[in-house]
């Protein structure tokens, strides 16, 4: 194609995609049917993962639940069975260990089938200043929040590519868009998870495997217990989010093949501003929003949970 034609094609499609996204803001797109899909959720034993399990089961999907916590997993299985029409399977899997992921993934493929919606949700945080964070815990954060995504993709993506059908859902955080005080491990792991998910999405497009979709989710603080103690400085502007609401937004985004989901919407504006504002101005706004002191009251989950 010559320069003129290719430039014209690019401009026309660019304007079309802008208009399309504006239309979708007003008229939400059709939601795809997930009944019969095999949905694997890591970290399904509590919080967002557990609610996603219940909601996907109620939509008729077969859900495969992974967690390191047996008690939490049992509770999620019971609730998913009570609320859903689909089948519910559960496996203890330590997502910080590559071999454990590969072993349990093989078991899932044999016992349940090929996973068609993979939700990397398991996550941990230290909640301390970098120099006070033990090396072993820093490594653990990267293993659970980032490396587990590599190994689960290695395990389940080949079948999605072969069928040109699937969905990769990455539950990251707005901490993956902007650094923060006392969350260096968490931010590093979430930045990496976003870069990884975006790159695999690019690979799928380059391979013309456009039936394999990606949704990257970046929520602000959610009231699940993971960030227990953390308070928003301006709760009316940026409230700590309700887990039910977040899970519902995630399900809608997946069913509409939405590539990126920031919750609440103000994160879109904040991310845009950060891309061109002087650093001092960005830091001023972050300070105004309470970003420097937010983790001062952090308690997190008790160690034995
Ligand atoms: N809670 C928030 O404020 C918040 C905000 C933004 C993003 N997120 C992200 O949302 C996701 C879900 O968080 P949540 O708030 O529901 O937290 P949660 O603590 O309620 O759930 C996390 C789950 O992951 C499991 N898990 C931890 N380590 C594991 C491992 N090694 N192997 C397998 N499972 C493991 C835990 O047992 C738990 O069931 C996480 O990725 C988190 O980073 C949370």
Coordinates of C-alpha atoms and ligand atoms in Angstrom, one line a residue, residues 43 45-49 67-69 93-96 121-124 144 171-173 186 190 219-222 224 226-227 301, ligand 1:
X43 CA -7.4 -16.3 44.4
X45 CA -11.1 -18.0 48.1
X46 CA -12.1 -14.4 49.2
X47 CA -12.8 -10.9 48.1
X48 CA -13.2 -10.1 44.4
X49 CA -12.3 -13.6 43.3
X67 CA -6.6 -20.6 46.0
X68 CA -3.9 -21.3 48.6
X69 CA -6.5 -21.1 51.4
X93 CA -2.8 -24.1 44.1
X94 CA 0.1 -21.9 45.4
X95 CA 0.3 -19.3 42.6
X96 CA 3.8 -18.2 43.8
X121 CA -6.9 -12.3 40.4
X122 CA -4.7 -13.7 43.3
X123 CA -2.8 -10.8 44.8
X124 CA -0.8 -9.9 47.9
X144 CA 2.0 -14.0 43.0
X171 CA -6.9 -8.0 37.8
X172 CA -4.2 -5.4 38.4
X173 CA -4.7 -2.1 40.2
X186 CA 2.8 -3.9 44.9
X190 CA 1.1 -4.4 39.1
X219 CA -9.4 -0.5 40.5
X220 CA -8.7 1.9 43.3
X221 CA -8.9 0.6 47.0
X222 CA -11.6 -2.0 47.5
X224 CA -12.2 -6.6 50.8
X226 CA -6.6 -6.9 51.6
X227 CA -6.0 -3.2 52.3
X301 CA -5.0 -9.2 56.3
Ligands
LIG1 N1 -8.5 -4.8 47.8 C1 -8.1 -3.7 47.1 O1 -8.1 -2.6 47.6 C2 -7.6 -3.9 45.7 C3 -7.5 -2.8 44.9 C4 -7.0 -2.9 43.6 C5 -6.7 -4.1 43.1 N2 -6.8 -5.2 43.9 C6 -6.5 -6.5 43.3 O2 -7.6 -7.3 43.2 C7 -7.2 -8.7 43.4 C8 -8.1 -9.4 44.4 O3 -7.9 -8.7 45.6 P1 -8.9 -8.8 46.9 O4 -9.1 -7.4 47.3 O5 -10.1 -9.6 46.5 O6 -8.0 -9.5 47.9 P2 -8.2 -10.8 48.9 O7 -7.1 -10.8 49.8 O8 -9.6 -10.7 49.4 O9 -8.1 -12.0 47.8 C9 -6.9 -12.5 47.3 C10 -6.9 -14.0 47.3 O10 -5.7 -14.4 46.7 C11 -5.3 -15.6 47.4 N3 -3.9 -15.8 47.4 C12 -2.9 -15.1 48.0 N4 -1.7 -15.7 47.7 C13 -1.9 -16.7 46.9 C14 -1.1 -17.7 46.3 N5 0.2 -17.8 46.5 N6 -1.7 -18.7 45.6 C15 -3.0 -18.7 45.4 N7 -3.9 -17.8 45.9 C16 -3.3 -16.8 46.7 C17 -5.7 -15.3 48.9 O11 -5.8 -16.5 49.7 C18 -7.1 -14.6 48.7 O12 -8.1 -15.6 48.6 C19 -5.8 -8.7 43.7 O13 -5.0 -9.0 42.6 C20 -5.5 -7.3 44.2 O14 -4.2 -6.9 44.0 C21 -7.3 -5.2 45.1

